[in-house]
Amino acid sequence: MLSRYAKETRVLVAIDCIIFGFDGNDIKLLLVQRGLEPEKGRWSLMGGFIRPEESLEHAANRILKKNTGLENVYMEQLLAFGAPQRDPVERALSIAYFALIDIHQYEKQLSEEYHAEWFLLKEVPTLIFDHGEMVELAKNQLRYKAALHPILFELLPEKFTIPQLQLLYEAIYDASFDNRNFSRKVLSTGLLIKQKEKDRLNSKKGAFYFKLNKHKYADHLKAFLNFIPNPEKFMTVENKL
Amino acid sequence: MLSRYAKETRVLVAIDCIIFGFDGNDIKLLLVQRGLEPEKGRWSLMGGFIRPEESLEHAANRILKKNTGLENVYMEQLLAFGAPQRDPVERALSIAYFALIDIHQYEKQLSEEYHAEWFLLKEVPTLIFDHGEMVELAKNQLRYKAALHPILFELLPEKFTIPQLQLLYEAIYDASFDNRNFSRKVLSTGLLIKQKEKDRLNSKKGAFYFKLNKHKYADHLKAFLNFIPNPEKFMTVENKL
């Protein structure tokens, strides 16, 4: 029997995965070389088409794993890209997903057989189709969220120093911050608990370790009007990066 | 010639439009009765399938206009919904778009020929497919954004009273706020400029009118760390509701 929607147009739907990583010093972007024509061999996000029976999240995980070996990465849906000519072969929508991960934590999964490579975010090569636009949008989304929420702490080890935290913020915003000013402002949030030990590897004077105050962290989110105590409770899974 | 992607699956892609409106007292949701089987006659968001040559934004505008007569409503992309069985006829992805509008401003466009109806957000009927889930998500997104950014002022007339503003916040959060506390907190933002005249229609004592301080409004967005002066600049078109 013909479907009731028989006259409607059906289109290809791809998923593209934008994986940002932090290695302790720099923010990087994971890329692969495209395996098929057109644009074979050029740098690309990890992408593929959805299958008839899978959800979008399932497709995103399958496609990421197939291209890179990475598993159990929590990705957030960014945006559906639907310009009619975005893929020169045939109309294909793409739903972009993104995540920010700790590079060291996933090192083993990202084995050589996959040929996926980390690029410094400042030195990303030209990408196929509209992938450059997807990366720009994901970067902005990350900066926006990191300015409003202390999400970046999740990329640091349990004990970290202020210079490490500063490196992370500088990498995300592609900017340099004044050390003293940075330190003063971060400490004034009351989110950090000073430890007794110092990191003596990275400077003569040493830098005290800090831990995140997890209770405060959970309450921290500042509301525009304080009578809405915690906007976080209105965040859905899709918004939680 | 066969497409290089010949073996891949093509699916239907729908757009569904979630239009919230404020009429000065209440937040409402615009709905239509579904015109085709399955679920014909049941309440639904304004939806339709994308056409071969149109962008997603174009499709969203066309579909909203066709169903309601509304034009030039700036809608933001919310999320792509892709559960394989979400439409019982055939797999169809849906990309949900949403907007919050001033009901009075669009009154004329929404003529009777379209049969679109406003429902109190607290009294929305059961909707077809996953439309209820879409509305919940859009509501949360709205609450989240309204808690962090003074976006709701844009729904009020140029001169408004504190009780009017309170009604709007109460409608969005489906909560009652203490009048004095609300007034004190809103005034402490420094965003409002007191006018000389009072509104004497809604209470014996009268309530002073206020205007929004537009300069302050533009700078107001609070950053988690103050050295990132204005996260707004990282917001893209898609995030600006």
Short mmCIF file of C-alpha atoms in Angstrom, two decimals:
data_model
loop_
_atom_site.label_atom_id
_atom_site.label_comp_id
_atom_site.label_asym_id
_atom_site.label_seq_id
_atom_site.Cartn_x
_atom_site.Cartn_y
_atom_site.Cartn_z
CA MET A 1 0.00 0.00 0.00
CA LEU A 2 1.18 3.46 -0.82
CA SER A 3 2.04 5.60 2.17
CA ARG A 4 -0.38 8.45 2.92
CA TYR A 5 2.63 10.71 2.46
CA ALA A 6 3.44 9.22 -0.97
CA LYS A 7 3.81 12.56 -2.73
CA GLU A 8 6.25 14.05 -0.28
CA THR A 9 10.00 14.32 -0.80
CA ARG A 10 12.39 12.07 1.09
CA VAL A 11 15.94 13.19 1.71
CA LEU A 12 19.20 11.78 3.03
CA VAL A 13 19.94 12.64 6.64
CA ALA A 14 23.54 12.65 7.81
CA ILE A 15 25.03 13.10 11.26
CA ASP A 16 28.31 14.99 11.66
CA CYS A 17 30.27 14.78 14.92
CA ILE A 18 32.32 17.71 16.20
CA ILE A 19 34.69 16.49 18.90
CA PHE A 20 36.70 19.10 20.76
CA GLY A 21 39.41 17.83 23.08
CA PHE A 22 41.61 19.39 25.78
CA ASP A 23 45.04 17.87 26.42
CA GLY A 24 46.04 20.02 29.41
CA ASN A 25 47.42 22.78 27.21
CA ASP A 26 45.42 23.20 24.04
CA ILE A 27 41.93 22.79 22.63
CA LYS A 28 41.94 20.53 19.62
CA LEU A 29 39.47 19.31 17.03
CA LEU A 30 39.27 15.70 15.86
CA LEU A 31 39.14 15.18 12.10
CA VAL A 32 39.24 12.34 9.59
CA GLN A 33 40.02 12.20 5.90
CA ARG A 34 36.89 11.66 3.85
CA GLY A 35 36.77 8.11 2.48
CA LEU A 36 34.47 8.59 -0.50
CA GLU A 37 33.91 10.88 -3.46
CA PRO A 38 33.23 13.77 -3.75
CA GLU A 39 36.06 15.46 -1.85
CA LYS A 40 37.72 12.09 -1.07
CA GLY A 41 40.87 12.53 1.01
CA ARG A 42 39.99 16.01 2.30
CA TRP A 43 39.62 16.74 6.01
CA SER A 44 36.16 16.26 7.38
CA LEU A 45 34.13 15.89 10.54
CA MET A 46 33.16 12.31 11.34
CA GLY A 47 29.97 11.81 9.38
CA GLY A 48 27.59 9.24 7.96
CA PHE A 49 23.96 8.69 7.04
CA ILE A 50 21.30 7.55 9.48
CA ARG A 51 19.87 4.06 9.05
CA PRO A 52 16.17 3.22 8.82
CA GLU A 53 15.75 1.89 12.35
CA GLU A 54 18.07 3.97 14.49
CA SER A 55 17.50 7.08 16.57
CA LEU A 56 19.63 10.17 15.96
CA GLU A 57 21.64 9.61 19.14
CA HIS A 58 22.27 5.99 18.20
CA ALA A 59 23.40 7.05 14.72
CA ALA A 60 25.73 9.69 16.18
CA ASN A 61 27.37 7.12 18.45
CA ARG A 62 27.67 4.50 15.73
CA ILE A 63 29.18 7.00 13.27
CA LEU A 64 31.66 8.35 15.82
CA LYS A 65 32.75 4.85 16.78
CA LYS A 66 33.07 3.65 13.19
CA ASN A 67 35.28 6.60 12.23
CA THR A 68 37.39 6.99 15.35
CA GLY A 69 36.93 4.06 17.73
CA LEU A 70 35.56 6.44 20.38
CA GLU A 71 32.75 5.09 22.56
CA ASN A 72 30.57 6.50 25.32
CA VAL A 73 31.17 10.11 24.42
CA TYR A 74 28.20 12.21 25.49
CA MET A 75 27.37 14.39 22.51
CA GLU A 76 24.89 17.23 22.44
CA GLN A 77 22.79 18.05 19.40
CA LEU A 78 23.96 21.35 17.97
CA LEU A 79 21.82 22.18 14.95
CA ALA A 80 20.34 20.69 11.81
CA PHE A 81 22.01 22.12 8.70
CA GLY A 82 19.71 22.03 5.72
CA ALA A 83 20.87 24.30 2.90
CA PRO A 84 19.59 22.56 -0.25
CA GLN A 85 23.02 22.48 -1.97
CA ARG A 86 25.19 21.67 1.03
CA ASP A 87 26.16 18.27 -0.38
CA PRO A 88 26.92 18.54 -4.12
CA VAL A 89 25.83 14.96 -4.87
CA GLU A 90 22.30 15.08 -3.62
CA ARG A 91 20.25 16.92 -1.05
CA ALA A 92 21.31 15.71 2.38
CA LEU A 93 20.40 17.29 5.68
CA SER A 94 23.03 17.08 8.38
CA ILE A 95 22.41 17.10 12.09
CA ALA A 96 25.56 18.22 13.88
CA TYR A 97 26.42 16.79 17.30
CA PHE A 98 29.26 18.02 19.49
CA ALA A 99 31.22 17.19 22.62
CA LEU A 100 34.21 18.44 24.56
CA ILE A 101 36.36 15.64 25.98
CA ASP A 102 39.54 15.09 27.95
CA ILE A 103 41.98 13.86 25.30
CA HIS A 104 44.00 11.71 27.70
CA GLN A 105 40.93 9.88 28.90
CA TYR A 106 40.18 8.59 25.40
CA GLU A 107 43.73 8.07 24.17
CA LYS A 108 43.54 4.29 24.08
CA GLN A 109 40.27 4.12 22.13
CA LEU A 110 41.63 6.39 19.45
CA SER A 111 43.99 3.79 18.04
CA GLU A 112 46.04 4.30 14.90
CA GLU A 113 43.92 2.07 12.76
CA TYR A 114 41.33 4.83 12.51
CA HIS A 115 43.58 7.59 11.17
CA ALA A 116 41.60 10.20 13.08
CA GLU A 117 43.79 13.19 13.93
CA TRP A 118 43.72 15.99 16.47
CA PHE A 119 44.29 19.50 15.09
CA LEU A 120 44.94 22.60 17.15
CA LEU A 121 41.69 24.55 17.01
CA LYS A 122 43.66 27.55 15.74
CA GLU A 123 45.10 25.49 12.90
CA VAL A 124 42.14 23.60 11.54
CA PRO A 125 42.51 22.93 7.78
CA THR A 126 39.79 23.79 5.29
CA LEU A 127 36.98 21.30 5.73
CA ILE A 128 34.55 19.81 3.23
CA PHE A 129 31.01 21.12 2.58
CA ASP A 130 29.70 23.30 5.43
CA HIS A 131 31.79 21.59 8.11
CA GLY A 132 33.75 24.76 8.77
CA GLU A 133 30.50 26.55 9.58
CA MET A 134 29.48 23.71 11.91
CA VAL A 135 32.77 24.00 13.79
CA GLU A 136 32.42 27.78 14.13
CA LEU A 137 28.93 27.40 15.51
CA ALA A 138 30.00 24.69 17.97
CA LYS A 139 32.93 26.86 19.10
CA ASN A 140 30.61 29.78 19.76
CA GLN A 141 28.19 27.56 21.60
CA LEU A 142 31.04 26.30 23.78
CA ARG A 143 32.29 29.81 24.52
CA TYR A 144 28.82 31.00 25.33
CA LYS A 145 28.14 28.14 27.71
CA ALA A 146 31.57 28.35 29.32
CA ALA A 147 31.04 32.05 30.03
CA LEU A 148 27.78 31.38 31.84
CA HIS A 149 28.44 28.04 33.49
CA PRO A 150 31.50 26.51 35.12
CA ILE A 151 31.45 23.56 32.70
CA LEU A 152 35.13 23.70 31.89
CA PHE A 153 36.17 22.41 35.31
CA GLU A 154 35.00 19.03 34.17
CA LEU A 155 37.93 18.81 31.80
CA LEU A 156 40.56 19.23 34.51
CA PRO A 157 41.95 16.55 36.82
CA GLU A 158 40.53 16.42 40.36
CA LYS A 159 43.41 18.54 41.63
CA PHE A 160 44.51 21.37 39.38
CA THR A 161 46.41 24.63 39.57
CA ILE A 162 45.21 28.12 38.62
CA PRO A 163 47.72 28.28 35.74
CA GLN A 164 46.20 25.05 34.35
CA LEU A 165 42.71 26.50 34.58
CA GLN A 166 43.91 29.69 32.92
CA LEU A 167 45.42 27.71 30.04
CA LEU A 168 42.07 26.07 29.45
CA TYR A 169 40.15 29.36 29.39
CA GLU A 170 42.78 30.92 27.16
CA ALA A 171 42.50 28.01 24.77
CA ILE A 172 38.72 28.22 24.59
CA TYR A 173 38.65 31.99 24.04
CA ASP A 174 41.84 32.15 22.01
CA ALA A 175 42.97 35.05 24.22
CA SER A 176 45.52 35.83 26.92
CA PHE A 177 44.34 36.87 30.35
CA ASP A 178 46.38 38.77 32.90
CA ASN A 179 47.60 36.16 35.47
CA ARG A 180 46.83 38.12 38.62
CA ASN A 181 43.50 39.28 37.40
CA PHE A 182 42.53 35.79 36.33
CA SER A 183 43.55 34.32 39.64
CA ARG A 184 41.71 36.97 41.65
CA LYS A 185 38.51 36.58 39.67
CA VAL A 186 38.50 32.81 39.73
CA LEU A 187 39.13 32.74 43.48
CA SER A 188 36.38 35.29 44.08
CA THR A 189 33.79 32.83 42.74
CA GLY A 190 34.35 30.78 45.91
CA LEU A 191 34.25 27.64 43.76
CA LEU A 192 37.80 26.51 44.49
CA ILE A 193 39.19 24.86 47.62
CA LYS A 194 42.90 25.41 48.17
CA GLN A 195 44.95 22.28 48.88
CA LYS A 196 48.10 22.00 50.98
CA GLU A 197 50.34 20.64 48.24
CA LYS A 198 51.91 22.54 45.41
CA ASP A 199 52.69 21.55 41.85
CA ARG A 200 56.47 22.13 41.69
CA LEU A 201 57.03 20.71 38.23
CA ASN A 202 55.95 23.69 36.17
CA SER A 203 57.55 26.59 38.03
CA LYS A 204 60.26 27.20 40.64
CA LYS A 205 57.91 28.90 43.06
CA GLY A 206 55.31 26.19 42.61
CA ALA A 207 51.54 26.63 42.29
CA PHE A 208 49.03 25.45 44.86
CA TYR A 209 46.61 22.77 43.85
CA PHE A 210 42.90 23.42 44.10
CA LYS A 211 39.84 21.23 44.09
CA LEU A 212 36.39 22.18 42.92
CA ASN A 213 33.81 22.84 45.65
CA LYS A 214 31.18 20.52 44.22
CA HIS A 215 28.33 21.75 46.40
CA LYS A 216 28.87 25.34 45.43
CA TYR A 217 29.44 24.31 41.84
CA ALA A 218 25.99 22.77 41.68
CA ASP A 219 24.31 25.89 43.07
CA HIS A 220 26.52 28.34 41.35
CA LEU A 221 24.65 29.06 38.20
CA LYS A 222 23.71 32.69 38.39
CA ALA A 223 20.22 33.67 37.48
CA PHE A 224 19.40 36.98 35.89
CA LEU A 225 16.78 37.51 38.54
CA ASN A 226 17.58 35.82 41.79
CA PHE A 227 14.05 34.70 42.43
CA ILE A 228 14.60 32.06 39.79
CA PRO A 229 17.07 30.21 41.93
CA ASN A 230 18.47 27.69 39.53
CA PRO A 231 17.90 27.90 35.82
CA GLU A 232 19.87 24.67 35.50
CA LYS A 233 16.76 22.76 36.46
CA PHE A 234 15.18 23.88 33.23
CA MET A 235 18.05 22.58 31.20
CA THR A 236 17.25 19.45 29.34
CA VAL A 237 19.57 16.64 28.37
CA GLU A 238 20.11 18.33 25.05
CA ASN A 239 21.41 21.49 26.66
CA LYS A 240 23.68 20.06 29.27
CA LEU A 241 27.12 20.20 27.76
CA MET B 1 23.10 8.19 -13.40
CA LEU B 2 22.72 6.66 -9.97
CA SER B 3 23.72 8.86 -7.08
CA ARG B 4 26.91 7.88 -5.28
CA TYR B 5 24.75 7.55 -2.21
CA ALA B 6 22.30 5.21 -3.96
CA LYS B 7 22.26 2.61 -1.19
CA GLU B 8 21.46 5.00 1.63
CA THR B 9 18.04 5.50 3.18
CA ARG B 10 16.03 8.64 2.48
CA VAL B 11 13.47 9.84 4.98
CA LEU B 12 10.71 12.41 5.25
CA VAL B 13 11.66 15.58 7.07
CA ALA B 14 8.96 17.66 8.73
CA ILE B 15 9.09 21.03 10.43
CA ASP B 16 6.91 21.71 13.47
CA CYS B 17 6.38 25.26 14.73
CA ILE B 18 5.90 26.02 18.42
CA ILE B 19 4.49 29.52 18.81
CA PHE B 20 4.19 30.90 22.32
CA GLY B 21 2.36 34.17 22.73
CA PHE B 22 1.90 36.70 25.55
CA ASP B 23 -1.29 38.77 25.63
CA GLY B 24 -0.42 41.00 28.59
CA ASN B 25 -1.70 38.50 31.12
CA ASP B 26 -1.03 34.95 30.05
CA ILE B 27 1.37 32.84 28.05
CA LYS B 28 -0.44 30.89 25.37
CA LEU B 29 0.38 28.26 22.78
CA LEU B 30 -0.91 28.36 19.21
CA LEU B 31 -2.39 25.11 17.88
CA VAL B 32 -4.23 23.83 14.84
CA GLN B 33 -6.39 20.78 14.19
CA ARG B 34 -4.56 18.22 12.09
CA GLY B 35 -5.98 18.16 8.57
CA LEU B 36 -4.97 14.65 7.49
CA GLU B 37 -4.95 11.07 8.71
CA PRO B 38 -3.67 9.65 10.97
CA GLU B 39 -4.96 11.60 13.97
CA LYS B 40 -7.06 13.88 11.76
CA GLY B 41 -8.90 16.53 13.79
CA ARG B 42 -6.65 16.26 16.85
CA TRP B 43 -4.69 19.24 18.17
CA SER B 44 -1.27 19.65 16.72
CA LEU B 45 1.62 22.04 16.27
CA MET B 46 1.78 23.69 12.87
CA GLY B 47 3.66 21.19 10.77
CA GLY B 48 4.50 20.09 7.25
CA PHE B 49 7.17 18.41 5.15
CA ILE B 50 10.12 20.23 3.63
CA ARG B 51 10.22 20.60 -0.14
CA PRO B 52 13.15 19.63 -2.37
CA GLU B 53 14.48 23.14 -2.98
CA GLU B 54 13.87 25.01 0.24
CA SER B 55 16.04 25.68 3.28
CA LEU B 56 14.82 24.71 6.74
CA GLU B 57 14.11 28.34 7.68
CA HIS B 58 12.18 28.86 4.48
CA ALA B 59 10.16 25.71 5.11
CA ALA B 60 9.41 26.80 8.70
CA ASN B 61 8.12 30.17 7.50
CA ARG B 62 6.07 28.68 4.68
CA ILE B 63 4.50 26.07 6.98
CA LEU B 64 3.68 28.61 9.68
CA LYS B 65 2.10 30.95 7.14
CA LYS B 66 0.10 28.22 5.43
CA ASN B 67 -1.36 27.00 8.73
CA THR B 68 -1.94 30.27 10.53
CA GLY B 69 -1.44 33.27 8.23
CA LEU B 70 1.45 34.47 10.42
CA GLU B 71 4.37 36.07 8.61
CA ASN B 72 7.76 37.46 9.62
CA VAL B 73 7.91 35.62 12.91
CA TYR B 74 11.52 35.04 13.87
CA MET B 75 11.72 31.39 14.89
CA GLU B 76 14.69 29.68 16.46
CA GLN B 77 15.61 26.07 15.74
CA LEU B 78 14.96 24.01 18.86
CA LEU B 79 15.92 20.40 18.13
CA ALA B 80 15.58 17.65 15.56
CA PHE B 81 13.33 14.86 16.82
CA GLY B 82 14.20 11.55 15.22
CA ALA B 83 12.74 8.59 17.10
CA PRO B 84 12.16 5.97 14.37
CA GLN B 85 8.46 5.43 15.24
CA ARG B 86 7.49 9.03 16.00
CA ASP B 87 5.12 9.16 13.02
CA PRO B 88 3.11 5.93 12.76
CA VAL B 89 2.75 6.14 8.96
CA GLU B 90 6.38 6.21 7.99
CA ARG B 91 9.68 7.33 9.41
CA ALA B 92 9.71 11.13 9.46
CA LEU B 93 12.22 13.30 11.22
CA SER B 94 10.90 16.55 12.62
CA ILE B 95 12.86 19.70 13.19
CA ALA B 96 11.11 21.83 15.78
CA TYR B 97 11.25 25.63 15.57
CA PHE B 98 9.94 28.00 18.22
CA ALA B 99 9.19 31.63 18.91
CA LEU B 100 7.65 33.81 21.59
CA ILE B 101 5.51 36.65 20.19
CA ASP B 102 3.33 39.50 21.34
CA ILE B 103 -0.17 38.22 20.61
CA HIS B 104 -1.66 41.68 19.97
CA GLN B 105 0.99 42.50 17.38
CA TYR B 106 -0.05 39.56 15.21
CA GLU B 107 -3.80 39.65 15.85
CA LYS B 108 -4.73 40.76 12.35
CA GLN B 109 -2.66 38.15 10.53
CA LEU B 110 -4.24 35.36 12.49
CA SER B 111 -7.60 35.63 10.77
CA GLU B 112 -10.47 33.23 11.34
CA GLU B 113 -10.04 31.43 8.06
CA TYR B 114 -7.06 29.56 9.51
CA HIS B 115 -8.77 28.08 12.57
CA ALA B 116 -5.57 28.36 14.56
CA GLU B 117 -6.32 28.74 18.26
CA TRP B 118 -4.50 30.07 21.29
CA PHE B 119 -4.54 27.83 24.37
CA LEU B 120 -3.45 28.82 27.86
CA LEU B 121 -0.09 27.12 28.33
CA LYS B 122 -1.44 25.52 31.51
CA GLU B 123 -4.40 24.08 29.60
CA VAL B 124 -2.86 22.65 26.48
CA PRO B 125 -4.80 19.60 25.22
CA THR B 126 -3.12 16.30 24.42
CA LEU B 127 -1.18 16.71 21.19
CA ILE B 128 -0.42 14.26 18.39
CA PHE B 129 2.81 12.26 18.08
CA ASP B 130 5.67 13.71 20.15
CA HIS B 131 4.38 17.29 19.96
CA GLY B 132 3.80 17.38 23.72
CA GLU B 133 7.47 16.58 24.24
CA MET B 134 8.45 19.34 21.80
CA VAL B 135 6.36 21.87 23.71
CA GLU B 136 7.88 20.81 27.06
CA LEU B 137 11.36 21.19 25.68
CA ALA B 138 10.59 24.60 24.17
CA LYS B 139 9.07 25.74 27.47
CA ASN B 140 12.19 24.70 29.36
CA GLN B 141 14.41 26.40 26.84
CA LEU B 142 12.39 29.57 27.24
CA ARG B 143 12.57 29.44 31.04
CA TYR B 144 16.26 28.77 30.96
CA LYS B 145 16.95 31.68 28.63
CA ALA B 146 14.62 34.02 30.48
CA ALA B 147 16.41 33.27 33.74
CA LEU B 148 19.78 34.20 32.28
CA HIS B 149 18.88 36.99 29.90
CA PRO B 150 16.38 39.83 30.07
CA ILE B 151 14.65 38.65 26.89
CA LEU B 152 11.14 38.92 28.25
CA PHE B 153 11.18 42.72 28.25
CA GLU B 154 10.80 42.51 24.51
CA LEU B 155 7.25 41.27 24.94
CA LEU B 156 6.11 44.30 26.91
CA PRO B 157 5.01 47.68 25.56
CA GLU B 158 7.56 50.49 25.65
CA LYS B 159 6.14 51.73 28.95
CA PHE B 160 5.11 49.06 31.41
CA THR B 161 4.46 48.66 35.12
CA ILE B 162 6.15 46.30 37.57
CA PRO B 163 2.89 44.35 38.07
CA GLN B 164 2.77 43.77 34.28
CA LEU B 165 6.33 42.50 34.28
CA GLN B 166 5.56 40.26 37.23
CA LEU B 167 2.55 38.77 35.42
CA LEU B 168 4.81 37.86 32.53
CA TYR B 169 7.41 36.16 34.73
CA GLU B 170 4.69 34.37 36.66
CA ALA B 171 3.18 33.13 33.42
CA ILE B 172 6.50 31.83 32.11
CA TYR B 173 7.42 30.05 35.34
CA ASP B 174 3.88 29.09 36.27
CA ALA B 175 4.56 30.39 39.78
CA SER B 176 3.61 33.27 42.07
CA PHE B 177 6.26 35.65 43.29
CA ASP B 178 5.99 37.90 46.33
CA ASN B 179 5.16 41.41 45.01
CA ARG B 180 7.61 43.35 47.15
CA ASN B 181 10.40 40.93 46.64
CA PHE B 182 9.85 40.89 42.89
CA SER B 183 9.78 44.64 42.69
CA ARG B 184 12.93 45.02 44.81
CA LYS B 185 14.89 42.48 42.76
CA VAL B 186 13.84 43.80 39.41
CA LEU B 187 14.68 47.38 40.40
CA SER B 188 18.06 46.29 41.75
CA THR B 189 19.12 45.21 38.25
CA GLY B 190 19.25 48.90 37.31
CA LEU B 191 17.61 48.00 34.01
CA LEU B 192 14.44 50.03 34.53
CA ILE B 193 13.95 53.78 34.25
CA LYS B 194 11.05 55.12 36.30
CA GLN B 195 8.64 57.40 34.44
CA LYS B 196 6.58 60.24 35.88
CA GLU B 197 3.17 58.89 34.95
CA LYS B 198 1.26 56.15 36.63
CA ASP B 199 -1.06 53.50 35.28
CA ARG B 200 -4.27 54.20 37.24
CA LEU B 201 -6.50 51.73 35.45
CA ASN B 202 -5.49 48.57 37.25
CA SER B 203 -5.34 49.70 40.86
CA LYS B 204 -6.56 52.57 43.03
CA LYS B 205 -3.08 53.54 44.15
CA GLY B 206 -1.75 53.32 40.62
CA ALA B 207 1.56 51.85 39.49
CA PHE B 208 4.42 53.85 38.01
CA TYR B 209 5.39 53.18 34.45
CA PHE B 210 8.93 52.14 33.66
CA LYS B 211 10.98 52.02 30.50
CA LEU B 212 13.83 49.68 29.75
CA ASN B 213 17.33 51.19 29.94
CA LYS B 214 18.42 49.94 26.55
CA HIS B 215 22.11 50.68 27.00
CA LYS B 216 22.30 48.75 30.21
CA TYR B 217 20.14 46.03 28.73
CA ALA B 218 22.66 45.45 25.98
CA ASP B 219 25.57 45.15 28.43
CA HIS B 220 23.66 43.41 31.09
CA LEU B 221 24.30 39.79 30.39
CA LYS B 222 26.27 38.50 33.32
CA ALA B 223 29.24 36.32 32.67
CA PHE B 224 30.28 33.54 34.99
CA LEU B 225 33.76 35.03 35.06
CA ASN B 226 33.81 38.73 34.54
CA PHE B 227 36.83 38.69 32.30
CA ILE B 228 34.61 37.34 29.57
CA PRO B 229 32.75 40.59 29.29
CA ASN B 230 29.88 39.69 27.05
CA PRO B 231 29.00 36.11 26.24
CA GLU B 232 26.23 37.50 24.02
CA LYS B 233 28.78 38.12 21.33
CA PHE B 234 29.27 34.39 21.02
CA MET B 235 25.58 33.82 20.52
CA THR B 236 24.69 32.96 17.00
CA VAL B 237 21.49 33.68 15.17
CA GLU B 238 20.22 30.28 16.20
CA ASN B 239 20.59 31.07 19.89
CA LYS B 240 19.17 34.53 20.04
CA LEU B 241 15.62 34.08 21.19
#
